[in-house]
C-alpha atoms as one frame of an Amber mdcrd trajectory, in Angstrom:
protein
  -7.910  10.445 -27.214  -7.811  10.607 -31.125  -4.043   9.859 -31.662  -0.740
   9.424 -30.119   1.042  12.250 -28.359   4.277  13.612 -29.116   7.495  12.340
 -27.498   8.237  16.281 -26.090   4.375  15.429 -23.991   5.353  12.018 -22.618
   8.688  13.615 -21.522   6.454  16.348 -19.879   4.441  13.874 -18.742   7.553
  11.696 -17.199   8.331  14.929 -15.099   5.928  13.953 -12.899   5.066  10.893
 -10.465   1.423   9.357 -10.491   0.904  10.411  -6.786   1.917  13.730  -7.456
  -0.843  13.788 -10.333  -3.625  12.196  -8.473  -3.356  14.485  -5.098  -3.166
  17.419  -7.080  -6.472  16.494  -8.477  -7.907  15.963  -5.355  -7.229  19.290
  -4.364  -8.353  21.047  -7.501 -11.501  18.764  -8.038 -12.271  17.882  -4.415
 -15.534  15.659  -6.085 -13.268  13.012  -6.987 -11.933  11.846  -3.154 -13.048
   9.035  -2.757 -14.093   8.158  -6.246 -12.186   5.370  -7.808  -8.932   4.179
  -6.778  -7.689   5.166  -3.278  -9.664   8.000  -0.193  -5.782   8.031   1.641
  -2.731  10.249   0.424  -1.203   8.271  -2.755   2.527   7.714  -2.293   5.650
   7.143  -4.541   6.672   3.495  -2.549  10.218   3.529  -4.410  10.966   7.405
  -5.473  14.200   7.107  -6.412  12.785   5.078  -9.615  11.963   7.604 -12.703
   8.011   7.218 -13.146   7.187   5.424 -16.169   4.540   7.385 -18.994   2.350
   4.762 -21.275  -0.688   3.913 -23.047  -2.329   1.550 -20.682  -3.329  -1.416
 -22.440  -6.257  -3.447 -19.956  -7.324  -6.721 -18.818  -9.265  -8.749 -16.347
  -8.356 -11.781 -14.512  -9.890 -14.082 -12.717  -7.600 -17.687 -10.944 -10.371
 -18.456  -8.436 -12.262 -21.009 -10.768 -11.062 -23.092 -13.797 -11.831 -21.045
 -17.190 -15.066 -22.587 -18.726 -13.853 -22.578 -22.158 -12.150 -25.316 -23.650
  -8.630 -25.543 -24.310  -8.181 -24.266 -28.098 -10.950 -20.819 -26.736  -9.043
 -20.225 -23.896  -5.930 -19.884 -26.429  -7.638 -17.830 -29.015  -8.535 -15.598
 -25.655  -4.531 -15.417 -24.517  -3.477 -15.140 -28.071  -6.242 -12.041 -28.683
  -5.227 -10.440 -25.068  -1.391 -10.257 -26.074  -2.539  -9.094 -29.357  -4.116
  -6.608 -27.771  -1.094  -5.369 -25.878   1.245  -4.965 -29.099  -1.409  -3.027
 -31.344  -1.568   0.976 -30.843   0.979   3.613 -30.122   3.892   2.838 -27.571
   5.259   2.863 -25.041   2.339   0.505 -23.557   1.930  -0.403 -19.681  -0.366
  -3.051 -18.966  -3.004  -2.787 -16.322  -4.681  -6.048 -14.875  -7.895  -5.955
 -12.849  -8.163  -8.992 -10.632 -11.662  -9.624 -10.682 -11.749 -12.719  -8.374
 -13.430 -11.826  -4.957 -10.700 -12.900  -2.735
């Protein structure tokens, strides 16, 4: 994307629930079943909550084993991650990958 959209598209955007979104595409580009997040019908778990529209700001963690950086990197790694999550356009949502094998 080269720039933030306008309020008037996230409110467009807001309209409409991420299941919604994601079986629609499954019907219009049958290719994607089964590629990426979920092969079963996507549901709403709580629909009587508004969905929520954001710039997804990413990260991976991993609990299983003790970080093998030293105290002060493992800060400047925290300290760069949240960093991370205030720069850019808002509203942000933050998306963490789990990357432990558990």
């Amino acid at each position: 994307m080269s720039g933030p959209v306008s309020d008037e598209v996230l409110a467009a955007l807001r309209a409409l629930d991420t299941p919604t979104v994601c079986n629609a595409l499954e019907v219009v580009a049958p290719e994607r079943r089964g590629y990426g997040y979920t092969i079963s019908p996507f549901f709403a778990p709580r629909p009587h909550l508004e969905p929520i529209v954001g710039y997804a700001r990413t990260g991976k963690i991993r609990a299983q084993t003790p970080p093998t950086a030293d105290a002060d990197a493992s800060t400047r790694i925290r300290l760069a991650y949240y960093e991370h999550i205030g720069e850019g356009p808002g509203p942000t949502i933050t998306v963490i990958e789990d990357i432990d094998e558990i």
